mmCIF file of C-alpha atoms in Angstrom:
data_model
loop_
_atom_site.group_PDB
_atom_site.id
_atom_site.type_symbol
_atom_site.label_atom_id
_atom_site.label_comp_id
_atom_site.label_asym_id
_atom_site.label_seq_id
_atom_site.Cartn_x
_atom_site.Cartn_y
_atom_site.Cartn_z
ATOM 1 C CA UNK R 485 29.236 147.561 124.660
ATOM 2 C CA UNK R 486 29.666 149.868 127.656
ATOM 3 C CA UNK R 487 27.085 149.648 130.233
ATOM 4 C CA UNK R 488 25.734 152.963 132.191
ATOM 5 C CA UNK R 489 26.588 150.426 135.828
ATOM 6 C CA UNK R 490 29.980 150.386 134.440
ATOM 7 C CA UNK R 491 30.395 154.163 133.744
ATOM 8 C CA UNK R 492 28.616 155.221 136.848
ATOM 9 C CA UNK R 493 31.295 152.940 138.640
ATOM 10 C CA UNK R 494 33.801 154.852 137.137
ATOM 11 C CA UNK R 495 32.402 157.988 138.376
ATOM 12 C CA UNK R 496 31.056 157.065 141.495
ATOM 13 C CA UNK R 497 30.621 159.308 144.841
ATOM 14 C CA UNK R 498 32.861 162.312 142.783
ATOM 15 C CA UNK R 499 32.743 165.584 144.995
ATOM 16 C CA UNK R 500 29.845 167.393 144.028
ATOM 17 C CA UNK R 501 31.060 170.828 145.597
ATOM 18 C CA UNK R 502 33.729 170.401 143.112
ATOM 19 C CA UNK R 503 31.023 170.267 140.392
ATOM 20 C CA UNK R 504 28.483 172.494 141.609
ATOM 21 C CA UNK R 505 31.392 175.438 141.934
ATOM 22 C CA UNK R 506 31.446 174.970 138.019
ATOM 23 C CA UNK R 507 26.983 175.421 137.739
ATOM 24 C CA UNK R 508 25.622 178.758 137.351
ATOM 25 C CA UNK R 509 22.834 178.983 140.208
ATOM 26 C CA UNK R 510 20.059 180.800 139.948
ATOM 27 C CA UNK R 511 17.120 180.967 142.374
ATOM 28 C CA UNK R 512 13.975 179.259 141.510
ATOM 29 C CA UNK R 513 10.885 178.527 143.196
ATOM 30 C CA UNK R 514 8.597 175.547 143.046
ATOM 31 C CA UNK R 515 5.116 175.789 142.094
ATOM 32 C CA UNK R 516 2.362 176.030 144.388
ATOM 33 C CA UNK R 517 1.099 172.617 144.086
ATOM 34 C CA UNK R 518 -1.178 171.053 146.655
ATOM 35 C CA UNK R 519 -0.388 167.328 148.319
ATOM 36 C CA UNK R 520 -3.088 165.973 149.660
ATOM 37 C CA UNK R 521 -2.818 163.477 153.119
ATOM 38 C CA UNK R 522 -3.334 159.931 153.164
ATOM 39 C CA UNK R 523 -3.598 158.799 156.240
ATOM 40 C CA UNK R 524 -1.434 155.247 156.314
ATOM 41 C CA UNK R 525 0.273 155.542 153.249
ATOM 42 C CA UNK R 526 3.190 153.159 152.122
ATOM 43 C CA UNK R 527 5.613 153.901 149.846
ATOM 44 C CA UNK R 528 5.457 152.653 146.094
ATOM 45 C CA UNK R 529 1.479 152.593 146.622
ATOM 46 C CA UNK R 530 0.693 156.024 146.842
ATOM 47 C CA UNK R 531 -0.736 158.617 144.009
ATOM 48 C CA UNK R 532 0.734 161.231 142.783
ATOM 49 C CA UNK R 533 0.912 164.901 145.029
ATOM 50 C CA UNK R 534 0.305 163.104 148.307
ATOM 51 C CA UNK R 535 1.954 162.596 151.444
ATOM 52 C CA UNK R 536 1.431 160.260 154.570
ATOM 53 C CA UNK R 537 3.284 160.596 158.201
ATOM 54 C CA UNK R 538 5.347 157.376 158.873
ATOM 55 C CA UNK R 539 4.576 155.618 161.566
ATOM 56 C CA UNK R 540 7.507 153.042 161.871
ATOM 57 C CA UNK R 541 10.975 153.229 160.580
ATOM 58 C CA UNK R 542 11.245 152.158 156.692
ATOM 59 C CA UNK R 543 13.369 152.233 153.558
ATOM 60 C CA UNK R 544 12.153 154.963 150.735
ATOM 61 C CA UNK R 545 13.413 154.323 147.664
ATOM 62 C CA UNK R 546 13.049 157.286 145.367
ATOM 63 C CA UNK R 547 12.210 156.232 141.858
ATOM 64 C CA UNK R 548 11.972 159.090 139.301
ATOM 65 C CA UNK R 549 10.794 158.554 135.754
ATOM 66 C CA UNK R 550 13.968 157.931 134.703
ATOM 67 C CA UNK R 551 14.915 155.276 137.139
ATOM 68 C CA UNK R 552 15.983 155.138 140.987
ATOM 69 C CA UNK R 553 17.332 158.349 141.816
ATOM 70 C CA UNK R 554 18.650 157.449 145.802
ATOM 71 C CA UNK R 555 16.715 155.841 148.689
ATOM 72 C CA UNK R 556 16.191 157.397 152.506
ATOM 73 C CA UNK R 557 15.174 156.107 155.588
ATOM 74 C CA UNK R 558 11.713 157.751 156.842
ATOM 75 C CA UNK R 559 11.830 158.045 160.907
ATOM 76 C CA UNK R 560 9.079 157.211 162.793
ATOM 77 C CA UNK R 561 7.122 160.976 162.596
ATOM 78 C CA UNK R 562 8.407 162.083 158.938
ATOM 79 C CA UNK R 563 6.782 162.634 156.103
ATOM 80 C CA UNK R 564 7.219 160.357 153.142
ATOM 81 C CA UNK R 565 5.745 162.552 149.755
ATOM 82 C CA UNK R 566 4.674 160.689 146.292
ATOM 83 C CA UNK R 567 5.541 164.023 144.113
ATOM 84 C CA UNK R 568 3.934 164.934 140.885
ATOM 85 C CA UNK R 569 4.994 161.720 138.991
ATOM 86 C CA UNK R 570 5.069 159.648 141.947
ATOM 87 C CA UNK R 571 8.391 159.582 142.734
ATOM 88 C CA UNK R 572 8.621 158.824 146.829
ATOM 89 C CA UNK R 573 10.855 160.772 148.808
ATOM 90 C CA UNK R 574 11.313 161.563 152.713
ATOM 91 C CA UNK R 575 11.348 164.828 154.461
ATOM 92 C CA UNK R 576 12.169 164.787 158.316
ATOM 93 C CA UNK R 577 9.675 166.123 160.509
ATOM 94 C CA UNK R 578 11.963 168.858 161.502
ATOM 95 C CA UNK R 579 12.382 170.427 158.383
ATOM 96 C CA UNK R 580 9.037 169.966 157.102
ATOM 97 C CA UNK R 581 8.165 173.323 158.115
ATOM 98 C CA UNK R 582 10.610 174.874 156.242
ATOM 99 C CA UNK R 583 10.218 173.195 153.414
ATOM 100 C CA UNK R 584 5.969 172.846 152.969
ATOM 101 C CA UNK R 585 3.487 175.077 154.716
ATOM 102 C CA UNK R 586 -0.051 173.544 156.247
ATOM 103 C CA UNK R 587 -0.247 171.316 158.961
ATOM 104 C CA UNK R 588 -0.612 167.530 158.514
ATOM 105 C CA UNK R 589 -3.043 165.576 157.964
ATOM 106 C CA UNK R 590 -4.621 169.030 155.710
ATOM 107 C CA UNK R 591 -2.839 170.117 152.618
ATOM 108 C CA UNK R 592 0.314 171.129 152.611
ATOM 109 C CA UNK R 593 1.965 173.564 149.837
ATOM 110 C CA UNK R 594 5.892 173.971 149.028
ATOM 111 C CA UNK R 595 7.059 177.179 150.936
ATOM 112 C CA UNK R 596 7.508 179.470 148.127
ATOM 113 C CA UNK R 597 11.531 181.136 149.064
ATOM 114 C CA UNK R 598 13.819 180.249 146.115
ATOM 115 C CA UNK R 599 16.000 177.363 146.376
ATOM 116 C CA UNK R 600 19.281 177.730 144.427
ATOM 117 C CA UNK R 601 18.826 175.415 141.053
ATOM 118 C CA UNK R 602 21.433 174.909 138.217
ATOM 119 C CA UNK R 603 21.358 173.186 135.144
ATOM 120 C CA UNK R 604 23.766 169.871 135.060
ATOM 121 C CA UNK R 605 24.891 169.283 131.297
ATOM 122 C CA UNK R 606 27.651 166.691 132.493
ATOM 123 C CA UNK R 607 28.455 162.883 132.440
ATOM 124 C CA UNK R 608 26.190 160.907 134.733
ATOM 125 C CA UNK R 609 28.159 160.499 138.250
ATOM 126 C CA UNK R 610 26.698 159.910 141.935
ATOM 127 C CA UNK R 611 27.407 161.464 144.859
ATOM 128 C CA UNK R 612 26.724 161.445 148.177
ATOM 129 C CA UNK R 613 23.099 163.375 149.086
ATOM 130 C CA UNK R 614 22.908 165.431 152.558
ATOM 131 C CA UNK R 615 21.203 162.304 153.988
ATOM 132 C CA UNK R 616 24.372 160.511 153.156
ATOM 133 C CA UNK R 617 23.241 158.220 150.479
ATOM 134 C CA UNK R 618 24.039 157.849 147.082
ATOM 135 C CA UNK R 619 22.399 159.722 144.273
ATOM 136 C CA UNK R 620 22.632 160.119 140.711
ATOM 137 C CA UNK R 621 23.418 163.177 138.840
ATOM 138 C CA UNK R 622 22.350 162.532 134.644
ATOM 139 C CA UNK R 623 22.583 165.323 132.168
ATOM 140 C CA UNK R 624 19.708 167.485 131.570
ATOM 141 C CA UNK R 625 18.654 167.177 135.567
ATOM 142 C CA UNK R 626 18.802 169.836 138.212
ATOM 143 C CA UNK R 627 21.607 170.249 141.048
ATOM 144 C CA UNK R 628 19.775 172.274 143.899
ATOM 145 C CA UNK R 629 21.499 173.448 146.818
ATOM 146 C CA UNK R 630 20.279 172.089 150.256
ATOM 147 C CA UNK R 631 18.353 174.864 152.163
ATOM 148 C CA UNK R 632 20.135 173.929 155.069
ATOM 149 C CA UNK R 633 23.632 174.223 153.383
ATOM 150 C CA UNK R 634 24.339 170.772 154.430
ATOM 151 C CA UNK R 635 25.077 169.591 150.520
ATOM 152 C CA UNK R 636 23.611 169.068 147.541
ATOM 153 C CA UNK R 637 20.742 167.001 145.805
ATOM 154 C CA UNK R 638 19.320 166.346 142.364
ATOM 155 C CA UNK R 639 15.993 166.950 140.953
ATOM 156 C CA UNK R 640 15.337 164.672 137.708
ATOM 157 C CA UNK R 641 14.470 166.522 134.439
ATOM 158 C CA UNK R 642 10.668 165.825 134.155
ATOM 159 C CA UNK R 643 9.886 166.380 138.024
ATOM 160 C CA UNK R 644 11.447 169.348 138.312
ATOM 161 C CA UNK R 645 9.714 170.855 135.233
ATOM 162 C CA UNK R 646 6.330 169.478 136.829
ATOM 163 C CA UNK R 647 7.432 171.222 140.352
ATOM 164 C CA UNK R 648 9.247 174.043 139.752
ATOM 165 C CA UNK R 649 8.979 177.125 137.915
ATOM 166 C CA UNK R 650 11.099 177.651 134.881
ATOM 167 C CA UNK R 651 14.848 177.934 135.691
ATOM 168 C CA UNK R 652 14.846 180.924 132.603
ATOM 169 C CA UNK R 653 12.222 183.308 134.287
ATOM 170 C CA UNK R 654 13.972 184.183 137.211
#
């Protein structure tokens, strides 16, 4: 019996421009959700649509409901999110005004420009994310283009239906 560890081997760190020039992209916003602070929050203990400021250096390990998706390090000063299914994920303090709008330690919302989002019907493979870590790609998730152009990263099936709007009504 073949194992998805021994496929994913196979297909390990593949070049994702080379499979993203294959995606149609189409822009897509995310939903105005609110995330609520918490001030002191750790990672893995947090609800769902909140956020917390690290205060030391620390591993985030991004767990989607499908498994781990890729793990981060939060900086001392970024902002570690539990998203809509509490999946954790890091977003460095420089960017977070890009990305959200609010101030911390009130509630922040997603900025509302459109992010380029395609469709992924392939094999699973992982690739390198623009925070240089591995990450897994599965069919029937989303490949989004970085805002920043520095790569590529993957949004899971469920959580981007709970955060985005649909891919189709653009």
């Amino acid at each position: 019996m073949i194992k998805l560890k021994d496929i994913l081997n196979e297909v390990a760190n593949v070049d994702i421009n080379q499979i993203a020039s294959t995606l149609a992209f189409k822009p897509v916003t995310k939903q105005k959700l609110v995330y609520k602070y918490i001030d002191g929050g750790k990672p893995g203990s947090m609800p769902p649509m909140t956020y917390t400021k690290s205060t030391v250096q620390q591993p985030v390990v991004t767990i989607t409901t499908d498994g781990k998706e890729t793990q981060n390090t939060a900086d001392v000063g970024d902002i570690i999110f539990s998203g809509a299914t509490g999946e954790n994920y890091v977003i460095k303090a420089a960017k977070l005004p890009k990305l959200y709008t609010g101030n911390v330690g009130g509630d922040i919302y997603p900025e509302q420009s459109p992010r380029q989002v395609a469709l992924y019907t392939g094999e699973p493979v992982t690739f390198k994310a623009p925070w240089g870590e591995d990450m897994i790609i599965k069919p029937g998730d989303y490949l989004v283009k970085d805002p920043a152009n520095t790569g590529y990263y993957r949004i899971a099936k469920v959580e981007f239906e709970k955060t985005y709007n649909s891919l189709w009504l653009n």
